[in-house]
Structure formats: structure tokens, C-alpha cells
Amino acid sequence: MANEVVDHGRRRFLTATTAVVGGVGVVAAVVPFIKSWEPSARAKSAGAPVTVDIGKIESGQKVTYPWRGLPVFVVNRTQAQLDALPSQDARLVDAKSNSGSAEQQPAYAQNESRSIKPEWLVLVGLCTHLGCVPDFVPTMKPEPFDPEWKGGFYCPCHKSRYDMAGRVYQGVPAPKNLLVPPYHFVDDTHIQIGVDPKEAG
């Protein structure tokens, strides 16, 4: 028995084969485990950008679209509504849209109209007080809740008011302007909600 010849070639072959089969087994076990960490298709679609057609929204009209389970208001403002915005500055908490995080008011919304194109307003339609959905009151006439009303959003739950740029009035429970979601214009009649202009380009 001491004189047995060891077949080194066969030993190397069996060692290499065992290592390869073991490696394949480890990969086969790990891939489904790692895949389980990825969000489900439902979760992916819930956070996915939404492209909407704004071509049929008439001047002065608001349309609401769902995005990530949130109502997003898209308003085609009239020239009269835009012209009235500066007249409200002294009554607002953050007239120049400088407060808040970049998520609250992205750089392209830090202007009088809080928008990329002045006539098109895009906002998350949730009151910044307790998350109620405010009413759209576009009329520019005295209202029971504001004798100097120039159009905007009114939350009847706790009486918070926002102008036609979603800027919050002083003396109401809501602390901040309505949120401007990431969005960009795909073309003249379509916007994509969920992707800001830098990411789109």
C-alpha cells in the first residue's frame, strides 16, 4: 500500500470540478435571496414617473393626476391670475419661495409663479398643515373666507389658504407653501411628473 501511485491530474480535476459545482450552487442560492431585496413591480409602479397630457386643459382649469398615491394639481392659469400674484406678496409667509428644502420648492419653482412656465402650475394637492386636499377656488372676487381673494386654494378643514402659486397666506395653520413635485415638460402638451428637468436632460 505504501507504493500506491497518486494520480495528481485526477485529483486536480476532481478538486476543480467540486469547486465549480459548489460555486454554481452558491450563486444559485444567493441570486433569489438578493432579488428578494428589490422592490416589487407594484412598488416600482407606485413610485414611477407619470406622463400626462395637458393639451386639453383650458385656461383657468385645474386637473388632478395621481402620482405616488398623491394628488397632483395641474393648473392652466389665466393671465389675470398671473398678474394678481405680486399683489399678494405682503400677505404671504414665503412670497419669493425661498424657504423650505429643495424637495419642497425646487430651484425652478423659486420664482413668483413657482413654475417652469408661468401659466402652468404643478403642485402636490395636500395642505401642509394636516394633509387635507384643499379646494380649488379660481374666482378672483371676495369670498367669505377672504374679502381680498384673488384665486387659489382653500382648505375648509382648518381654514388654510394658498394663492394661485400655492403660496401660503399669513395667519393660517399651514406652515409652508404647497409642495412642488419634480416635473418637466416633455413637449408643449405633455409633462412628466416625478422627474425634474436636470434628470430628464
PDB file of C-alpha atoms in Angstrom:
ATOM      1  CA  MET A   1       0.000   0.000   0.000  1.00  0.00           C
ATOM      2  CA  ALA A   2       2.878   2.338   0.605  1.00  0.00           C
ATOM      3  CA  ASN A   3       3.731   2.089  -3.062  1.00  0.00           C
ATOM      4  CA  GLU A   4       0.347   3.331  -4.386  1.00  0.00           C
ATOM      5  CA  VAL A   5       0.671   5.936  -7.121  1.00  0.00           C
ATOM      6  CA  VAL A   6      -1.281   9.135  -6.615  1.00  0.00           C
ATOM      7  CA  ASP A   7      -2.920  10.428  -9.777  1.00  0.00           C
ATOM      8  CA  HIS A   8      -2.353  14.173  -9.338  1.00  0.00           C
ATOM      9  CA  GLY A   9      -4.164  15.053 -12.582  1.00  0.00           C
ATOM     10  CA  ARG A  10      -7.312  13.268 -11.463  1.00  0.00           C
ATOM     11  CA  ARG A  11      -7.107  14.865  -8.020  1.00  0.00           C
ATOM     12  CA  ARG A  12      -6.827  18.369  -9.569  1.00  0.00           C
ATOM     13  CA  PHE A  13      -9.752  17.623 -11.904  1.00  0.00           C
ATOM     14  CA  LEU A  14     -11.979  16.429  -9.034  1.00  0.00           C
ATOM     15  CA  THR A  15     -10.981  19.423  -6.862  1.00  0.00           C
ATOM     16  CA  ALA A  16     -11.687  21.900  -9.667  1.00  0.00           C
ATOM     17  CA  THR A  17     -14.989  20.220 -10.566  1.00  0.00           C
ATOM     18  CA  THR A  18     -16.108  20.229  -6.934  1.00  0.00           C
ATOM     19  CA  ALA A  19     -15.186  23.926  -6.604  1.00  0.00           C
ATOM     20  CA  VAL A  20     -17.083  24.853  -9.800  1.00  0.00           C
ATOM     21  CA  VAL A  21     -20.204  22.882  -8.804  1.00  0.00           C
ATOM     22  CA  GLY A  22     -20.066  24.407  -5.314  1.00  0.00           C
ATOM     23  CA  GLY A  23     -19.672  27.928  -6.758  1.00  0.00           C
ATOM     24  CA  VAL A  24     -22.649  27.427  -9.056  1.00  0.00           C
ATOM     25  CA  GLY A  25     -24.676  26.201  -6.089  1.00  0.00           C
ATOM     26  CA  VAL A  26     -23.766  29.261  -4.021  1.00  0.00           C
ATOM     27  CA  VAL A  27     -24.697  31.602  -6.880  1.00  0.00           C
ATOM     28  CA  ALA A  28     -27.967  29.715  -7.425  1.00  0.00           C
ATOM     29  CA  ALA A  29     -28.809  30.160  -3.742  1.00  0.00           C
ATOM     30  CA  VAL A  30     -27.712  33.805  -3.467  1.00  0.00           C
ATOM     31  CA  VAL A  31     -29.409  35.243  -6.594  1.00  0.00           C
ATOM     32  CA  PRO A  32     -33.019  34.668  -5.402  1.00  0.00           C
ATOM     33  CA  PHE A  33     -32.062  35.993  -1.969  1.00  0.00           C
ATOM     34  CA  ILE A  34     -30.665  39.226  -3.442  1.00  0.00           C
ATOM     35  CA  LYS A  35     -33.636  39.509  -5.827  1.00  0.00           C
ATOM     36  CA  SER A  36     -35.956  39.440  -2.807  1.00  0.00           C
ATOM     37  CA  TRP A  37     -34.447  42.775  -1.688  1.00  0.00           C
ATOM     38  CA  GLU A  38     -35.650  44.551  -4.838  1.00  0.00           C
ATOM     39  CA  PRO A  39     -38.986  46.386  -4.685  1.00  0.00           C
ATOM     40  CA  SER A  40     -41.960  44.570  -6.149  1.00  0.00           C
ATOM     41  CA  ALA A  41     -43.411  45.537  -9.532  1.00  0.00           C
ATOM     42  CA  ARG A  42     -46.300  47.173  -7.665  1.00  0.00           C
ATOM     43  CA  ALA A  43     -43.909  49.233  -5.539  1.00  0.00           C
ATOM     44  CA  LYS A  44     -41.904  50.224  -8.628  1.00  0.00           C
ATOM     45  CA  SER A  45     -45.029  51.372 -10.475  1.00  0.00           C
ATOM     46  CA  ALA A  46     -46.235  53.316  -7.433  1.00  0.00           C
ATOM     47  CA  GLY A  47     -43.070  55.422  -7.481  1.00  0.00           C
ATOM     48  CA  ALA A  48     -42.690  55.608 -11.244  1.00  0.00           C
ATOM     49  CA  PRO A  49     -42.877  58.903 -13.118  1.00  0.00           C
ATOM     50  CA  VAL A  50     -46.222  59.743 -14.723  1.00  0.00           C
ATOM     51  CA  THR A  51     -46.508  61.427 -18.125  1.00  0.00           C
ATOM     52  CA  VAL A  52     -49.721  63.411 -18.574  1.00  0.00           C
ATOM     53  CA  ASP A  53     -51.335  65.219 -21.490  1.00  0.00           C
ATOM     54  CA  ILE A  54     -52.044  68.849 -20.594  1.00  0.00           C
ATOM     55  CA  GLY A  55     -53.094  69.876 -24.106  1.00  0.00           C
ATOM     56  CA  LYS A  56     -56.820  69.838 -23.318  1.00  0.00           C
ATOM     57  CA  ILE A  57     -56.665  71.709 -20.002  1.00  0.00           C
ATOM     58  CA  GLU A  58     -58.435  75.004 -20.616  1.00  0.00           C
ATOM     59  CA  SER A  59     -57.239  78.357 -19.326  1.00  0.00           C
ATOM     60  CA  GLY A  60     -58.297  78.726 -15.680  1.00  0.00           C
ATOM     61  CA  GLN A  61     -58.908  74.977 -15.263  1.00  0.00           C
ATOM     62  CA  LYS A  62     -57.334  72.508 -12.800  1.00  0.00           C
ATOM     63  CA  VAL A  63     -56.919  68.772 -13.416  1.00  0.00           C
ATOM     64  CA  THR A  64     -55.742  66.316 -10.759  1.00  0.00           C
ATOM     65  CA  TYR A  65     -53.447  63.387 -11.591  1.00  0.00           C
ATOM     66  CA  PRO A  66     -52.306  60.597  -9.241  1.00  0.00           C
ATOM     67  CA  TRP A  67     -48.576  60.211  -8.597  1.00  0.00           C
ATOM     68  CA  ARG A  68     -47.110  58.008  -5.834  1.00  0.00           C
ATOM     69  CA  GLY A  69     -50.541  57.886  -4.254  1.00  0.00           C
ATOM     70  CA  LEU A  70     -50.658  61.694  -4.051  1.00  0.00           C
ATOM     71  CA  PRO A  71     -52.998  64.095  -5.853  1.00  0.00           C
ATOM     72  CA  VAL A  72     -51.030  66.367  -8.172  1.00  0.00           C
ATOM     73  CA  PHE A  73     -52.800  69.542  -9.295  1.00  0.00           C
ATOM     74  CA  VAL A  74     -52.012  70.856 -12.769  1.00  0.00           C
ATOM     75  CA  VAL A  75     -53.484  74.315 -13.317  1.00  0.00           C
ATOM     76  CA  ASN A  76     -53.531  76.334 -16.530  1.00  0.00           C
ATOM     77  CA  ARG A  77     -53.564  79.828 -15.040  1.00  0.00           C
ATOM     78  CA  THR A  78     -55.116  82.806 -16.781  1.00  0.00           C
ATOM     79  CA  GLN A  79     -53.142  85.982 -17.442  1.00  0.00           C
ATOM     80  CA  ALA A  80     -55.328  87.821 -14.895  1.00  0.00           C
ATOM     81  CA  GLN A  81     -54.438  85.220 -12.234  1.00  0.00           C
ATOM     82  CA  LEU A  82     -50.736  85.603 -13.024  1.00  0.00           C
ATOM     83  CA  ASP A  83     -50.972  89.403 -12.975  1.00  0.00           C
ATOM     84  CA  ALA A  84     -52.545  89.283  -9.486  1.00  0.00           C
ATOM     85  CA  LEU A  85     -49.722  87.231  -7.923  1.00  0.00           C
ATOM     86  CA  PRO A  86     -47.441  90.173  -6.970  1.00  0.00           C
ATOM     87  CA  SER A  87     -50.346  91.959  -5.266  1.00  0.00           C
ATOM     88  CA  GLN A  88     -50.499  89.156  -2.687  1.00  0.00           C
ATOM     89  CA  ASP A  89     -46.813  89.197  -1.654  1.00  0.00           C
ATOM     90  CA  ALA A  90     -47.295  91.262   1.538  1.00  0.00           C
ATOM     91  CA  ARG A  91     -49.945  88.804   2.777  1.00  0.00           C
ATOM     92  CA  LEU A  92     -47.850  85.650   2.284  1.00  0.00           C
ATOM     93  CA  VAL A  93     -45.480  83.701   4.561  1.00  0.00           C
ATOM     94  CA  ASP A  94     -42.899  82.994   1.824  1.00  0.00           C
ATOM     95  CA  ALA A  95     -43.741  85.190  -1.160  1.00  0.00           C
ATOM     96  CA  LYS A  96     -40.454  84.584  -3.002  1.00  0.00           C
ATOM     97  CA  SER A  97     -40.492  80.809  -2.414  1.00  0.00           C
ATOM     98  CA  ASN A  98     -37.079  80.805  -0.744  1.00  0.00           C
ATOM     99  CA  SER A  99     -37.933  78.818   2.391  1.00  0.00           C
ATOM    100  CA  GLY A 100     -38.063  75.076   2.705  1.00  0.00           C
ATOM    101  CA  SER A 101     -35.974  72.297   1.266  1.00  0.00           C
ATOM    102  CA  ALA A 102     -35.193  71.684  -2.388  1.00  0.00           C
ATOM    103  CA  GLU A 103     -37.866  68.944  -2.307  1.00  0.00           C
ATOM    104  CA  GLN A 104     -40.452  71.494  -1.091  1.00  0.00           C
ATOM    105  CA  GLN A 105     -39.505  74.170  -3.616  1.00  0.00           C
ATOM    106  CA  PRO A 106     -37.013  73.106  -6.287  1.00  0.00           C
ATOM    107  CA  ALA A 107     -34.839  75.795  -7.881  1.00  0.00           C
ATOM    108  CA  TYR A 108     -37.129  76.043 -10.921  1.00  0.00           C
ATOM    109  CA  ALA A 109     -40.040  76.902  -8.565  1.00  0.00           C
ATOM    110  CA  GLN A 110     -38.276  79.647  -6.636  1.00  0.00           C
ATOM    111  CA  ASN A 111     -39.931  82.440  -8.589  1.00  0.00           C
ATOM    112  CA  GLU A 112     -43.154  84.440  -8.435  1.00  0.00           C
ATOM    113  CA  SER A 113     -45.161  81.836 -10.367  1.00  0.00           C
ATOM    114  CA  ARG A 114     -43.455  78.823  -8.693  1.00  0.00           C
ATOM    115  CA  SER A 115     -43.273  77.069 -12.045  1.00  0.00           C
ATOM    116  CA  ILE A 116     -41.161  76.336 -15.105  1.00  0.00           C
ATOM    117  CA  LYS A 117     -43.651  78.025 -17.451  1.00  0.00           C
ATOM    118  CA  PRO A 118     -45.644  80.802 -15.755  1.00  0.00           C
ATOM    119  CA  GLU A 119     -49.086  79.696 -16.940  1.00  0.00           C
ATOM    120  CA  TRP A 120     -48.614  76.070 -15.806  1.00  0.00           C
ATOM    121  CA  LEU A 121     -48.755  75.381 -12.063  1.00  0.00           C
ATOM    122  CA  VAL A 122     -47.888  71.872 -10.834  1.00  0.00           C
ATOM    123  CA  LEU A 123     -48.410  71.159  -7.119  1.00  0.00           C
ATOM    124  CA  VAL A 124     -48.947  68.248  -4.753  1.00  0.00           C
ATOM    125  CA  GLY A 125     -52.520  68.908  -3.658  1.00  0.00           C
ATOM    126  CA  LEU A 126     -52.093  68.294   0.064  1.00  0.00           C
ATOM    127  CA  CYS A 127     -52.369  71.033   2.670  1.00  0.00           C
ATOM    128  CA  THR A 128     -49.095  71.461   4.535  1.00  0.00           C
ATOM    129  CA  HIS A 129     -50.989  71.621   7.840  1.00  0.00           C
ATOM    130  CA  LEU A 130     -52.538  68.150   8.212  1.00  0.00           C
ATOM    131  CA  GLY A 131     -52.548  66.773   4.668  1.00  0.00           C
ATOM    132  CA  CYS A 132     -56.138  67.559   3.648  1.00  0.00           C
ATOM    133  CA  VAL A 133     -56.879  68.175  -0.043  1.00  0.00           C
ATOM    134  CA  PRO A 134     -57.635  71.898  -0.465  1.00  0.00           C
ATOM    135  CA  ASP A 135     -60.414  73.148  -2.728  1.00  0.00           C
ATOM    136  CA  PHE A 136     -59.514  74.991  -5.929  1.00  0.00           C
ATOM    137  CA  VAL A 137     -61.237  78.376  -5.838  1.00  0.00           C
ATOM    138  CA  PRO A 138     -60.069  80.189  -9.004  1.00  0.00           C
ATOM    139  CA  THR A 139     -62.522  83.085  -8.877  1.00  0.00           C
ATOM    140  CA  MET A 140     -60.985  86.493  -8.257  1.00  0.00           C
ATOM    141  CA  LYS A 141     -63.658  88.006  -6.031  1.00  0.00           C
ATOM    142  CA  PRO A 142     -64.310  88.470  -2.305  1.00  0.00           C
ATOM    143  CA  GLU A 143     -65.057  85.178  -0.565  1.00  0.00           C
ATOM    144  CA  PRO A 144     -66.454  84.553   2.961  1.00  0.00           C
ATOM    145  CA  PHE A 145     -63.035  83.232   3.991  1.00  0.00           C
ATOM    146  CA  ASP A 146     -61.080  86.143   2.421  1.00  0.00           C
ATOM    147  CA  PRO A 147     -62.532  89.512   1.316  1.00  0.00           C
ATOM    148  CA  GLU A 148     -59.405  90.178  -0.819  1.00  0.00           C
ATOM    149  CA  TRP A 149     -59.389  86.798  -2.572  1.00  0.00           C
ATOM    150  CA  LYS A 150     -57.517  86.669  -5.905  1.00  0.00           C
ATOM    151  CA  GLY A 151     -57.965  82.969  -6.593  1.00  0.00           C
ATOM    152  CA  GLY A 152     -56.117  79.988  -5.203  1.00  0.00           C
ATOM    153  CA  PHE A 153     -56.646  77.049  -2.875  1.00  0.00           C
ATOM    154  CA  TYR A 154     -58.730  76.947   0.295  1.00  0.00           C
ATOM    155  CA  CYS A 155     -58.661  74.131   2.859  1.00  0.00           C
ATOM    156  CA  PRO A 156     -62.066  74.160   4.582  1.00  0.00           C
ATOM    157  CA  CYS A 157     -60.917  71.748   7.300  1.00  0.00           C
ATOM    158  CA  HIS A 158     -58.813  74.300   9.196  1.00  0.00           C
ATOM    159  CA  LYS A 159     -59.137  77.413   7.010  1.00  0.00           C
ATOM    160  CA  SER A 160     -55.652  77.425   5.442  1.00  0.00           C
ATOM    161  CA  ARG A 161     -55.386  79.470   2.248  1.00  0.00           C
ATOM    162  CA  TYR A 162     -52.906  79.461  -0.643  1.00  0.00           C
ATOM    163  CA  ASP A 163     -52.692  81.831  -3.592  1.00  0.00           C
ATOM    164  CA  MET A 164     -52.663  80.850  -7.290  1.00  0.00           C
ATOM    165  CA  ALA A 165     -48.986  79.868  -6.960  1.00  0.00           C
ATOM    166  CA  GLY A 166     -49.628  77.619  -3.945  1.00  0.00           C
ATOM    167  CA  ARG A 167     -48.004  80.142  -1.585  1.00  0.00           C
ATOM    168  CA  VAL A 168     -49.444  80.063   1.941  1.00  0.00           C
ATOM    169  CA  TYR A 169     -51.066  83.121   3.494  1.00  0.00           C
ATOM    170  CA  GLN A 170     -50.037  84.506   6.869  1.00  0.00           C
ATOM    171  CA  GLY A 171     -52.197  83.772   9.911  1.00  0.00           C
ATOM    172  CA  VAL A 172     -53.375  80.290   8.879  1.00  0.00           C
ATOM    173  CA  PRO A 173     -52.469  76.896  10.397  1.00  0.00           C
ATOM    174  CA  ALA A 174     -50.492  75.698   7.351  1.00  0.00           C
ATOM    175  CA  PRO A 175     -46.785  76.477   7.871  1.00  0.00           C
ATOM    176  CA  LYS A 176     -45.429  76.172   4.314  1.00  0.00           C
ATOM    177  CA  ASN A 177     -46.249  76.640   0.655  1.00  0.00           C
ATOM    178  CA  LEU A 178     -47.783  73.700  -1.201  1.00  0.00           C
ATOM    179  CA  LEU A 179     -45.134  71.269  -2.400  1.00  0.00           C
ATOM    180  CA  VAL A 180     -43.916  71.452  -5.999  1.00  0.00           C
ATOM    181  CA  PRO A 181     -43.136  67.901  -7.159  1.00  0.00           C
ATOM    182  CA  PRO A 182     -40.278  67.129  -9.539  1.00  0.00           C
ATOM    183  CA  TYR A 183     -41.572  67.592 -13.086  1.00  0.00           C
ATOM    184  CA  HIS A 184     -40.526  68.708 -16.544  1.00  0.00           C
ATOM    185  CA  PHE A 185     -42.066  69.429 -19.914  1.00  0.00           C
ATOM    186  CA  VAL A 186     -41.679  66.559 -22.376  1.00  0.00           C
ATOM    187  CA  ASP A 187     -43.088  68.837 -25.087  1.00  0.00           C
ATOM    188  CA  ASP A 188     -45.650  71.669 -25.276  1.00  0.00           C
ATOM    189  CA  THR A 189     -48.584  69.409 -24.377  1.00  0.00           C
ATOM    190  CA  HIS A 190     -47.058  66.800 -22.031  1.00  0.00           C
ATOM    191  CA  ILE A 191     -45.394  66.942 -18.636  1.00  0.00           C
ATOM    192  CA  GLN A 192     -43.712  64.153 -16.744  1.00  0.00           C
ATOM    193  CA  ILE A 193     -44.324  64.210 -13.005  1.00  0.00           C
ATOM    194  CA  GLY A 194     -41.601  62.594 -10.924  1.00  0.00           C
ATOM    195  CA  VAL A 195     -38.539  63.655 -12.925  1.00  0.00           C
ATOM    196  CA  ASP A 196     -37.081  67.145 -12.658  1.00  0.00           C
ATOM    197  CA  PRO A 197     -35.530  68.952 -15.663  1.00  0.00           C
ATOM    198  CA  LYS A 198     -31.930  68.078 -14.708  1.00  0.00           C
ATOM    199  CA  GLU A 199     -32.678  64.328 -14.599  1.00  0.00           C
ATOM    200  CA  ALA A 200     -34.651  64.454 -17.827  1.00  0.00           C
ATOM    201  CA  GLY A 201     -31.930  66.102 -19.900  1.00  0.00           C
TER     202      GLY A 201
END
